[in-house]
Tab-separated table of C-alpha atoms in Angstrom:
chain	number	residue	atom	x	y	z
A	8	UNK	CA	9.351	1.274	16.380
A	9	UNK	CA	10.193	4.418	18.316
A	10	UNK	CA	12.900	5.513	15.860
A	11	UNK	CA	10.477	5.880	12.954
A	12	UNK	CA	9.250	9.329	11.978
A	13	UNK	CA	5.654	8.284	12.802
A	14	UNK	CA	5.902	5.201	15.029
A	15	UNK	CA	2.197	5.310	15.876
A	16	UNK	CA	1.260	3.955	12.427
A	17	UNK	CA	2.695	0.539	13.271
A	18	UNK	CA	1.427	-1.893	15.882
A	19	UNK	CA	2.882	-5.228	16.901
A	20	UNK	CA	1.180	-8.606	16.751
A	21	UNK	CA	1.093	-8.477	20.556
A	22	UNK	CA	-0.798	-5.173	20.417
A	23	UNK	CA	-3.357	-6.651	18.028
A	24	UNK	CA	-3.792	-9.747	20.186
A	25	UNK	CA	-4.504	-7.498	23.180
A	26	UNK	CA	-6.842	-5.096	21.346
A	27	UNK	CA	-8.666	-7.288	18.814
A	28	UNK	CA	-11.819	-7.205	20.953
A	29	UNK	CA	-11.596	-3.498	21.756
A	30	UNK	CA	-14.855	-1.851	20.548
A	31	UNK	CA	-12.861	1.179	19.357
A	32	UNK	CA	-10.579	-0.973	17.180
A	33	UNK	CA	-11.412	-2.703	13.889
A	34	UNK	CA	-8.893	-5.098	12.376
A	35	UNK	CA	-9.094	-5.648	8.608
A	36	UNK	CA	-7.212	-8.174	6.481
A	37	UNK	CA	-6.357	-7.337	2.863
A	38	UNK	CA	-4.511	-10.035	0.921
A	39	UNK	CA	-2.976	-10.491	-2.501
A	40	UNK	CA	-4.487	-13.978	-2.344
A	41	UNK	CA	-8.125	-13.065	-1.867
A	42	UNK	CA	-8.894	-16.590	-0.580
A	43	UNK	CA	-6.465	-16.394	2.342
A	44	UNK	CA	-8.916	-14.663	4.681
A	45	UNK	CA	-11.412	-17.529	4.360
A	46	UNK	CA	-8.709	-20.023	5.313
A	47	UNK	CA	-8.200	-18.320	8.667
A	48	UNK	CA	-7.625	-14.841	10.011
A	49	UNK	CA	-7.107	-12.817	13.170
A	50	UNK	CA	-10.200	-13.521	15.300
A	51	UNK	CA	-12.745	-10.758	14.798
A	52	UNK	CA	-11.005	-9.315	11.740
A	53	UNK	CA	-13.059	-8.302	8.739
A	54	UNK	CA	-11.798	-9.066	5.225
A	55	UNK	CA	-11.564	-6.746	2.219
A	56	UNK	CA	-11.111	-7.922	-1.357
A	57	UNK	CA	-8.776	-5.556	-3.205
A	58	UNK	CA	-10.128	-6.610	-6.606
A	59	UNK	CA	-13.764	-5.794	-5.852
A	60	UNK	CA	-13.897	-3.553	-2.765
A	61	UNK	CA	-10.815	-1.322	-2.928
A	62	UNK	CA	-11.135	-0.043	-6.463
A	63	UNK	CA	-13.640	1.390	-8.885
A	64	UNK	CA	-14.984	-1.662	-10.712
A	65	UNK	CA	-16.224	0.328	-13.726
A	66	UNK	CA	-13.333	2.627	-14.596
A	67	UNK	CA	-9.724	2.284	-13.564
A	68	UNK	CA	-9.432	4.276	-10.365
A	69	UNK	CA	-9.311	3.986	-6.612
A	70	UNK	CA	-12.484	3.295	-4.679
A	71	UNK	CA	-14.972	6.189	-5.097
A	72	UNK	CA	-15.792	8.283	-2.051
A	73	UNK	CA	-19.332	6.942	-1.648
A	74	UNK	CA	-18.097	3.361	-1.886
A	75	UNK	CA	-15.376	4.052	0.681
A	76	UNK	CA	-18.025	5.398	3.046
A	77	UNK	CA	-20.136	2.276	2.516
A	78	UNK	CA	-17.124	0.004	3.055
A	79	UNK	CA	-16.366	1.740	6.340
A	80	UNK	CA	-19.983	1.744	7.517
A	81	UNK	CA	-20.454	-1.938	6.680
A	82	UNK	CA	-17.245	-2.755	8.552
A	83	UNK	CA	-18.494	-1.066	11.706
A	84	UNK	CA	-15.976	1.732	11.257
A	85	UNK	CA	-16.770	5.306	12.262
A	86	UNK	CA	-14.552	8.329	11.747
A	87	UNK	CA	-12.967	7.963	15.177
A	88	UNK	CA	-12.349	4.198	14.954
A	89	UNK	CA	-8.791	2.895	15.106
A	90	UNK	CA	-8.358	0.691	12.038
A	91	UNK	CA	-5.524	-1.841	11.968
A	92	UNK	CA	-4.684	-3.291	8.557
A	93	UNK	CA	-2.659	-6.397	7.827
A	94	UNK	CA	-2.286	-8.932	5.055
A	95	UNK	CA	-0.146	-11.474	3.294
A	96	UNK	CA	2.993	-10.773	1.285
A	97	UNK	CA	4.508	-8.412	3.875
A	98	UNK	CA	1.411	-6.204	4.027
A	99	UNK	CA	1.505	-5.407	0.310
A	100	UNK	CA	-2.229	-4.727	-0.040
A	101	UNK	CA	-2.641	-3.604	3.552
A	102	UNK	CA	-0.534	-0.609	2.514
A	103	UNK	CA	-2.772	-0.132	-0.550
A	104	UNK	CA	-5.790	0.101	1.759
A	105	UNK	CA	-3.877	2.409	4.124
A	106	UNK	CA	-3.055	4.774	1.253
A	107	UNK	CA	-6.679	4.959	0.134
A	108	UNK	CA	-7.956	5.506	3.672
A	109	UNK	CA	-5.525	8.390	4.041
A	110	UNK	CA	-6.680	9.822	0.710
A	111	UNK	CA	-10.172	9.965	2.199
A	112	UNK	CA	-8.970	11.425	5.478
A	113	UNK	CA	-9.208	8.622	8.032
A	114	UNK	CA	-7.142	9.811	10.992
A	115	UNK	CA	-6.222	6.667	12.916
A	116	UNK	CA	-5.225	3.852	10.604
A	117	UNK	CA	-2.282	1.590	11.361
A	118	UNK	CA	-0.496	-1.454	9.979
A	119	UNK	CA	0.284	-4.610	11.932
A	120	UNK	CA	4.044	-4.989	11.566
A	121	UNK	CA	4.880	-8.358	10.050
A	122	UNK	CA	1.356	-8.888	8.779
A	123	UNK	CA	-0.257	-12.266	8.308
A	124	UNK	CA	3.122	-13.964	7.941
A	125	UNK	CA	4.293	-13.017	11.427
A	126	UNK	CA	0.921	-13.738	13.053
A	127	UNK	CA	0.921	-17.266	11.599
A	128	UNK	CA	4.622	-17.864	12.347
A	129	UNK	CA	4.030	-17.036	15.991
A	130	UNK	CA	1.318	-19.680	16.182
A	131	UNK	CA	-1.366	-17.208	17.158
A	132	UNK	CA	-5.060	-17.995	17.138
A	133	UNK	CA	-6.770	-18.082	13.755
A	134	UNK	CA	-10.496	-18.053	13.059
A	135	UNK	CA	-12.719	-18.829	10.087
A	136	UNK	CA	-15.686	-17.038	11.612
A	137	UNK	CA	-16.757	-13.943	9.724
A	138	UNK	CA	-17.885	-11.111	11.990
A	139	UNK	CA	-21.130	-9.259	11.337
A	140	UNK	CA	-20.357	-5.722	12.521
A	141	UNK	CA	-23.088	-3.325	13.473
A	142	UNK	CA	-23.299	-0.658	10.777
A	143	UNK	CA	-21.595	2.589	11.743
A	144	UNK	CA	-21.882	6.197	10.622
A	145	UNK	CA	-19.044	7.368	8.388
A	146	UNK	CA	-18.281	10.485	6.355
A	147	UNK	CA	-15.180	10.534	4.171
A	148	UNK	CA	-13.254	13.707	3.427
A	149	UNK	CA	-12.816	15.018	-0.102
A	150	UNK	CA	-9.954	13.005	-1.665
A	151	UNK	CA	-6.495	14.351	-0.909
A	152	UNK	CA	-5.011	14.252	-4.385
A	153	UNK	CA	-1.649	15.414	-3.042
A	154	UNK	CA	-1.020	11.764	-2.134
A	155	UNK	CA	-1.371	10.678	-5.767
A	156	UNK	CA	0.625	11.325	-8.897
A	157	UNK	CA	-1.191	11.428	-12.218
A	158	UNK	CA	0.337	10.986	-15.665
A	159	UNK	CA	0.966	14.704	-16.400
A	160	UNK	CA	2.827	15.074	-13.092
A	161	UNK	CA	4.951	12.031	-13.845
A	162	UNK	CA	5.782	13.338	-17.311
A	163	UNK	CA	6.862	16.653	-15.796
A	164	UNK	CA	8.905	14.873	-13.149
A	165	UNK	CA	10.725	12.903	-15.823
A	166	UNK	CA	11.484	16.054	-17.840
A	167	UNK	CA	12.716	17.919	-14.776
A	168	UNK	CA	14.772	15.071	-13.351
A	169	UNK	CA	12.755	14.742	-10.139
A	170	UNK	CA	13.175	11.642	-8.001
A	171	UNK	CA	11.191	8.603	-9.101
A	172	UNK	CA	11.453	5.145	-7.595
A	173	UNK	CA	10.350	2.037	-9.466
A	174	UNK	CA	9.580	-0.553	-6.790
A	175	UNK	CA	9.055	-3.551	-9.086
A	176	UNK	CA	11.439	-6.477	-9.330
A	177	UNK	CA	14.718	-6.081	-11.176
A	178	UNK	CA	13.414	-8.234	-14.042
A	179	UNK	CA	10.381	-5.963	-14.472
A	180	UNK	CA	12.523	-2.843	-14.219
A	181	UNK	CA	14.963	-3.992	-16.900
A	182	UNK	CA	12.161	-5.141	-19.201
A	183	UNK	CA	13.002	-8.841	-19.010
A	184	UNK	CA	9.423	-9.624	-17.932
A	185	UNK	CA	6.198	-7.602	-18.155
A	186	UNK	CA	4.607	-8.634	-14.856
A	187	UNK	CA	5.106	-11.048	-11.970
A	188	UNK	CA	4.043	-14.640	-12.727
A	189	UNK	CA	0.320	-15.221	-12.351
A	190	UNK	CA	-0.674	-11.554	-12.247
A	191	UNK	CA	-2.676	-10.626	-15.343
A	192	UNK	CA	-2.594	-6.796	-15.359
A	193	UNK	CA	0.102	-6.125	-17.896
A	194	UNK	CA	1.510	-3.770	-20.501
A	195	UNK	CA	2.527	-3.669	-24.142
A	196	UNK	CA	6.165	-2.750	-23.459
A	197	UNK	CA	8.621	-3.624	-20.704
A	198	UNK	CA	11.192	-1.378	-19.082
A	199	UNK	CA	10.981	1.658	-16.842
A	200	UNK	CA	10.412	5.404	-16.859
A	201	UNK	CA	13.658	7.144	-17.858
A	202	UNK	CA	15.588	8.302	-14.814
A	203	UNK	CA	13.740	6.145	-12.284
A	204	UNK	CA	15.723	4.309	-9.613
A	205	UNK	CA	14.945	0.663	-8.887
A	206	UNK	CA	14.411	-0.208	-5.218
A	207	UNK	CA	12.137	-3.274	-5.035
A	208	UNK	CA	9.410	-2.776	-2.466
A	209	UNK	CA	10.179	-5.978	-0.548
A	210	UNK	CA	13.696	-4.818	0.305
A	211	UNK	CA	12.108	-2.579	2.947
A	212	UNK	CA	11.159	-5.661	4.980
A	213	UNK	CA	12.950	-8.242	7.083
A	214	UNK	CA	12.609	-11.988	6.561
A	215	UNK	CA	9.811	-12.178	9.141
A	216	UNK	CA	7.755	-9.570	7.278
A	217	UNK	CA	8.430	-6.688	9.649
A	218	UNK	CA	9.766	-3.386	8.390
A	219	UNK	CA	13.485	-2.761	8.584
A	220	UNK	CA	14.781	-0.242	11.104
A	221	UNK	CA	14.790	3.489	10.462
A	222	UNK	CA	18.564	3.468	9.961
A	223	UNK	CA	18.436	0.545	7.524
A	224	UNK	CA	15.641	2.165	5.518
A	225	UNK	CA	17.478	5.490	5.460
A	226	UNK	CA	20.529	3.787	3.972
A	227	UNK	CA	18.445	1.740	1.517
A	228	UNK	CA	16.739	4.752	-0.044
A	229	UNK	CA	19.497	7.276	0.588
A	230	UNK	CA	21.947	5.129	-1.380
A	231	UNK	CA	19.827	5.810	-4.468
A	232	UNK	CA	19.570	9.528	-3.766
A	233	UNK	CA	16.135	9.492	-2.132
A	234	UNK	CA	16.202	11.850	0.833
A	235	UNK	CA	13.390	13.530	2.828
A	236	UNK	CA	14.058	16.954	1.309
A	237	UNK	CA	13.168	15.750	-2.207
A	238	UNK	CA	9.872	15.325	-3.989
A	239	UNK	CA	9.503	11.630	-4.738
A	240	UNK	CA	7.107	9.676	-6.952
A	241	UNK	CA	6.816	5.932	-6.375
A	242	UNK	CA	5.352	3.553	-8.957
A	243	UNK	CA	5.099	-0.151	-9.718
A	244	UNK	CA	2.687	-1.985	-12.048
A	245	UNK	CA	-0.790	-1.034	-10.824
A	246	UNK	CA	0.093	1.105	-7.795
A	247	UNK	CA	-0.220	-1.433	-4.988
A	248	UNK	CA	3.448	-2.282	-4.358
A	249	UNK	CA	4.327	1.392	-4.664
A	250	UNK	CA	1.768	2.227	-1.973
A	251	UNK	CA	3.913	0.052	0.318
A	252	UNK	CA	7.002	2.106	-0.549
A	253	UNK	CA	4.950	5.311	-0.252
A	254	UNK	CA	4.045	4.231	3.302
A	255	UNK	CA	7.695	3.572	4.154
A	256	UNK	CA	8.912	6.888	2.757
A	257	UNK	CA	6.134	9.069	4.128
A	258	UNK	CA	5.379	7.518	7.492
A	259	UNK	CA	8.478	5.600	8.552
A	260	UNK	CA	11.154	7.907	7.113
A	261	UNK	CA	9.178	11.159	7.277
A	262	UNK	CA	9.381	12.326	3.660
A	263	UNK	CA	7.167	15.411	3.335
A	264	UNK	CA	6.344	15.178	-0.365
A	265	UNK	CA	5.949	11.664	-1.690
A	266	UNK	CA	3.244	10.556	-4.116
A	267	UNK	CA	2.045	7.201	-5.344
A	268	UNK	CA	1.634	6.957	-9.119
A	269	UNK	CA	-1.082	4.331	-9.216
A	270	UNK	CA	-1.354	4.445	-13.001
A	271	UNK	CA	2.135	2.962	-12.812
A	272	UNK	CA	3.608	0.760	-15.524
A	273	UNK	CA	0.317	-0.544	-16.878
A	274	UNK	CA	-0.441	3.048	-17.866
A	275	UNK	CA	3.057	4.134	-18.922
A	276	UNK	CA	3.904	0.843	-20.655
A	277	UNK	CA	0.732	1.090	-22.765
A	278	UNK	CA	1.072	4.786	-23.619
A	279	UNK	CA	1.735	5.508	-27.280
A	280	UNK	CA	5.152	7.162	-27.778
A	281	UNK	CA	6.001	7.192	-24.066
A	282	UNK	CA	9.785	7.083	-23.588
A	283	UNK	CA	11.053	3.822	-22.086
A	284	UNK	CA	14.433	2.803	-20.720
A	285	UNK	CA	15.570	-0.797	-20.533
A	286	UNK	CA	18.383	-2.455	-18.666
A	287	UNK	CA	19.698	-1.848	-15.177
């Protein structure tokens, strides 16, 4: 991990096993499959449901500041707590939680490299016990909107030819399908934002769920013209897969100006008269 631009944001499964009972560390699982946590998790880990706890449940938006503060307090997390996130599907939604915690200014948040997949594959201890943390004191910062891209910024980026990376599957990018099987959030039209490059989010990971090396990631994104000196906007369908790519670009490769467009294709693909490209 030492070759990454910010190696401290990743911890190994060994590190988690050694620190899971550390009072200054809280481990949180965030899964695509919201039932996975109940089937067994890292002992002592709390579980967050992305559908109900990591979003605004009234309007489409990220979790509001007051709800983020409550989530942290209820999880026994204070401002100086080290939070380690992990989940299924190569840490897809763990990265979503990481992105939101950074928006609200949490300083020490990390991802367990390899996520749930690697922990299980290594035969490590699993628990069904749900911890009851002692409530903590927590104050979130004002949201750092520099980490997000909103529709007007994306429209300007398209007009000006700025770098955009669509991290969905090739079939979504070309317009063959509207969304991955079984996932209901969808759009009226398939395709991609004109000028966007397609680098599926999962290509940043190895077979065991860990992130590829710095050199491999540099080649992967550099081959499509994405380099640290450029402003980059990442998007997917609802912003969760692109938060994974945002994490890779910003923290592992050291890009200075990368934003996650969490409106993503369910906003653009439903927008009247929005330009759409299809095909590879």
